[in-house]
mmCIF file of C-alpha atoms in Angstrom:
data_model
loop_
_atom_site.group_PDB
_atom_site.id
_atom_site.type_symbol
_atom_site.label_atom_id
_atom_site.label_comp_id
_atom_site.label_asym_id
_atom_site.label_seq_id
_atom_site.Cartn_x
_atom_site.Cartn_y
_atom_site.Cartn_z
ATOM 1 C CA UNK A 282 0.000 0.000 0.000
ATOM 2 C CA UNK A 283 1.429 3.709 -0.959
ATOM 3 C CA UNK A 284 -0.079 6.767 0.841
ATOM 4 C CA UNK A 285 0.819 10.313 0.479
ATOM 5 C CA UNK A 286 0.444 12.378 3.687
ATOM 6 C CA UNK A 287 -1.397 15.613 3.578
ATOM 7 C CA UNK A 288 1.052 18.152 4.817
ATOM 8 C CA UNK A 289 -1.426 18.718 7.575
ATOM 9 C CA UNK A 290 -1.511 15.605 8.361
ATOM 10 C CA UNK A 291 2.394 15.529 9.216
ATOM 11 C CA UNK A 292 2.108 18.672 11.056
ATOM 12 C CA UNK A 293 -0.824 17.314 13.134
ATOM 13 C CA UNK A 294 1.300 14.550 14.168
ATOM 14 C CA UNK A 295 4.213 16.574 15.238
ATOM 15 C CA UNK A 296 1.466 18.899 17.275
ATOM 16 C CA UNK A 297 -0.427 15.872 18.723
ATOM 17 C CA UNK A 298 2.522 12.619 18.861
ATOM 18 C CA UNK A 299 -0.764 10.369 20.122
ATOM 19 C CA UNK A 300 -2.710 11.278 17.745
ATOM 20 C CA UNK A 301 -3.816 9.298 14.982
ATOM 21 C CA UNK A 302 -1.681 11.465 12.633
ATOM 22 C CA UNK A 303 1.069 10.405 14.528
ATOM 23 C CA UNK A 304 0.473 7.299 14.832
ATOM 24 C CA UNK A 305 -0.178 7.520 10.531
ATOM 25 C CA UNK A 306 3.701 8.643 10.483
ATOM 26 C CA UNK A 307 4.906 5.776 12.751
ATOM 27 C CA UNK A 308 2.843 3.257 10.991
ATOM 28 C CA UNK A 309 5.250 4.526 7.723
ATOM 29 C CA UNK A 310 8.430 4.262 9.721
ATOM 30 C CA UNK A 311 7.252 0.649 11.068
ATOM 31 C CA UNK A 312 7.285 -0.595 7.170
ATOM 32 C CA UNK A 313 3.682 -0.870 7.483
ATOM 33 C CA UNK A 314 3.039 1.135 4.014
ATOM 34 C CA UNK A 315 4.934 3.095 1.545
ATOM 35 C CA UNK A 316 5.633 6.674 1.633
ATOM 36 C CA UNK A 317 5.138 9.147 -1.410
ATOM 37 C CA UNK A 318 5.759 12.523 -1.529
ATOM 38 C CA UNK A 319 7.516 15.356 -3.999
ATOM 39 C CA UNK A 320 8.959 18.319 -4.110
ATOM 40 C CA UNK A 321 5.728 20.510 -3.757
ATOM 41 C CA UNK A 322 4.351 18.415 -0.612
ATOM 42 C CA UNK A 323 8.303 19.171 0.849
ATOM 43 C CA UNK A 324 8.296 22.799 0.099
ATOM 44 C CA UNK A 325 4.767 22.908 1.384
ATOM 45 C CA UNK A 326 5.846 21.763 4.618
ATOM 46 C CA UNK A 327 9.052 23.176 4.912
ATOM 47 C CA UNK A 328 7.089 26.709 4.441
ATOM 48 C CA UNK A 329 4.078 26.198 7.394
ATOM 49 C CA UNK A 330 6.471 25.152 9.659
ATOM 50 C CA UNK A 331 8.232 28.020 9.396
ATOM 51 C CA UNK A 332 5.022 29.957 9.917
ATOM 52 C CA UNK A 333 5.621 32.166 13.623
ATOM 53 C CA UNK A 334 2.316 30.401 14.964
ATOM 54 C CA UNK A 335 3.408 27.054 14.421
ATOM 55 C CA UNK A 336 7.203 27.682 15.095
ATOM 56 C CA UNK A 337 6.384 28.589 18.782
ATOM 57 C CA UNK A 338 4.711 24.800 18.909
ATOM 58 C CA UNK A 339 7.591 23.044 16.634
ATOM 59 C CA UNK A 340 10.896 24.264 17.970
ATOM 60 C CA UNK A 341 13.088 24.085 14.493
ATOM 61 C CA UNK A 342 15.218 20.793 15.309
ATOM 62 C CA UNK A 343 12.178 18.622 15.183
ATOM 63 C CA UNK A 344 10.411 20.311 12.028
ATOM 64 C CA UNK A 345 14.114 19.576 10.502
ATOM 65 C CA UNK A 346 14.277 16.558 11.479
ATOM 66 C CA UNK A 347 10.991 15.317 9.984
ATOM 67 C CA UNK A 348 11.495 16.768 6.597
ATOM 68 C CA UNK A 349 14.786 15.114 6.720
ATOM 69 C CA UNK A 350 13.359 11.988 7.304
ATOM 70 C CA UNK A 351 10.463 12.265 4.931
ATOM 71 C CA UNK A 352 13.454 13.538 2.087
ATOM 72 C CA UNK A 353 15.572 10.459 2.762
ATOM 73 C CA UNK A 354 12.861 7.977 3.558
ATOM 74 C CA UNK A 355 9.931 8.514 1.250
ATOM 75 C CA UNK A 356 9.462 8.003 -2.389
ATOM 76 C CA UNK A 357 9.878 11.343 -3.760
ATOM 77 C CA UNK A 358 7.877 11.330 -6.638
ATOM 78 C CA UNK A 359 8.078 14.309 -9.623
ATOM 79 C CA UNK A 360 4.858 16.652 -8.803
ATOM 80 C CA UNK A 361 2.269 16.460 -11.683
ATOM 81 C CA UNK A 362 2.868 19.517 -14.227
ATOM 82 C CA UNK A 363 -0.767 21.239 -14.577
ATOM 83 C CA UNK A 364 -2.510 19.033 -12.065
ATOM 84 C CA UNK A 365 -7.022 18.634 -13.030
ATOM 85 C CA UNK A 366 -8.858 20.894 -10.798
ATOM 86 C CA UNK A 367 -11.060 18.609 -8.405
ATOM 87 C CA UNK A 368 -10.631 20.631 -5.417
ATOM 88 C CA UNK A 369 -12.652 23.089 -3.768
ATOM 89 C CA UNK A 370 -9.221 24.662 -2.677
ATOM 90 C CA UNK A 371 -7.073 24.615 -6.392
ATOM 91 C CA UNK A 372 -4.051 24.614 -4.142
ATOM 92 C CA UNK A 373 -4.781 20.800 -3.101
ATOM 93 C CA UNK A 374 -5.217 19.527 -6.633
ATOM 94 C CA UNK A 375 -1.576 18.920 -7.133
ATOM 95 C CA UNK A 376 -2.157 16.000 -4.224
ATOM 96 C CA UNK A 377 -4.926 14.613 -5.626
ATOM 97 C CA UNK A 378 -2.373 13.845 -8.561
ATOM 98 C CA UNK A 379 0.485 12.988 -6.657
ATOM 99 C CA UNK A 380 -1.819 10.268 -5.136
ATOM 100 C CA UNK A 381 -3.599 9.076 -8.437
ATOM 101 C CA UNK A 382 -0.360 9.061 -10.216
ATOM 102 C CA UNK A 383 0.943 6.460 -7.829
ATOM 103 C CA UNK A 384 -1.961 4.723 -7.127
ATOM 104 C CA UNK A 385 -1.320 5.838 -3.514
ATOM 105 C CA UNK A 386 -4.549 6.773 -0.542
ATOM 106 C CA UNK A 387 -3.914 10.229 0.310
ATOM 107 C CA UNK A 388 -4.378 10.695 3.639
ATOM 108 C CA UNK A 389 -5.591 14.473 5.124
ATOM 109 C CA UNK A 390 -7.622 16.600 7.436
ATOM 110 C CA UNK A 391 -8.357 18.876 4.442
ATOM 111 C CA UNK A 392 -12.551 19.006 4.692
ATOM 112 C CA UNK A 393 -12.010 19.679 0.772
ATOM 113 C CA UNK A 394 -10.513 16.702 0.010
ATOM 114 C CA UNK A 395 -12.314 14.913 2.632
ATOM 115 C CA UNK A 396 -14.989 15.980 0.212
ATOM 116 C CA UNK A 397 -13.827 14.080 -2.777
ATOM 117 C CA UNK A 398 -13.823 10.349 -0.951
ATOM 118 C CA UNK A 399 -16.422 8.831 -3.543
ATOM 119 C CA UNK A 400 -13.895 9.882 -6.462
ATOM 120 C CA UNK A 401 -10.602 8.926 -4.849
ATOM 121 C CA UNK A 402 -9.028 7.169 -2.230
ATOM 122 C CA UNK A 403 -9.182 9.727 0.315
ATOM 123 C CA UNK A 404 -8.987 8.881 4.145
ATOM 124 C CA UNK A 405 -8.648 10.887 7.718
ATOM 125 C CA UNK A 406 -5.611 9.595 9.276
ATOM 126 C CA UNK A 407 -8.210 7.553 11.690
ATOM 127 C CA UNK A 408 -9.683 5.782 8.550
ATOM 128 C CA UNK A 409 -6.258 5.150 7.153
ATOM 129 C CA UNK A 410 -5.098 3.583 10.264
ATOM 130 C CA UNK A 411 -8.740 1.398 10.553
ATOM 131 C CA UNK A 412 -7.980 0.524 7.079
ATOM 132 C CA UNK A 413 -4.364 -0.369 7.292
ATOM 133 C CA UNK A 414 -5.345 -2.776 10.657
ATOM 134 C CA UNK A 415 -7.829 -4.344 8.297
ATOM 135 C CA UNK A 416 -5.811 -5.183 4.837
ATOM 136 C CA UNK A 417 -2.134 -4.848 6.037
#
C-alpha cells in the first residue's frame, strides 16, 4: 500500500505525537506502508512550519528533522505539471495527482478533500489507520 500524507496531516502529528496522525507517520516508519511525496508536498511543509504560529509549537530541530526523514525515507515522486482541478481549494489539486499518479490513498484533514472520498481514495488519518489494521 502507498499513501501520500497531507502536509497537515504531518504537522498534526508533530502537534499531537498520540494522535492518529502520529500514529499515521509511525505506521510509515514501522514498514507498514509506503511513503510518497515530492517536491511541492516538501516545500509545502518546509514553508508552514516556518510559519511564527506554528514555530512557537515546533521548535526548528524537530520540524528539521521530519522533513529530513520524509526527504531520505519517502518516495519522492516528480509533482504532476498542470494538475485537473477537483478541489474546492485549487491549491490541493496537485495532491490529488500525486496520489492518483501512484496509485497511492492520500491521507488528510483537508474538509475539501475529505470531500472528494467517492472519487478517490481519500482517508482521515483515523480511517487510514482502521484501514491499514484491516488489509495490512
Amino acid at each position: 500500500m502507498r499513501a501520500v500524507l497531507d502536509p497537515n496531516v504531518i504537522i498534526s502529528a508533530l502537534l499531537s505525537p498520540t494522535g492518529p496522525p502520529a500514529r499515521a507517520l509511525r505506521s510509515w516508519q514501522q514498514g507498514r506502508f509506503a511513503l510518497v511525496a515530492s517536491p511541492k508536498l516538501l516545500d509545502e511543509l518546509d514553508r508552514a512550519l516556518a510559519y511564527p504560529k506554528l514555530r512557537t509549537r515546533i521548535p526548528a530541530q524537530p520540524a528539521a528533522a521530519v522533513l529530513d526523514l520524509l526527504a531520505r525515507g519517502a518516495t519522492i515522486a516528480p509533482d504532476v505539471a498542470d494538475p485537473p482541478a477537483r478541489c474546492a481549494d485549487p491549491d490541493d489539486d496537485y495532491l490529488l495527482a500525486l496520489a492518483e499518479s501512484r496509485r497511492a490513498a492520500l491521507v488528510s484533514g483537508d474538509k475539501h478533500l475529505l470531500a472528494l472520498r467517492g472519487q478517490f481514495p481519500v482517508f482521515t488519518a483515523a480511517e487510514f489507520l482502521d484501514w491499514l489494521d484491516e488489509h495490512g
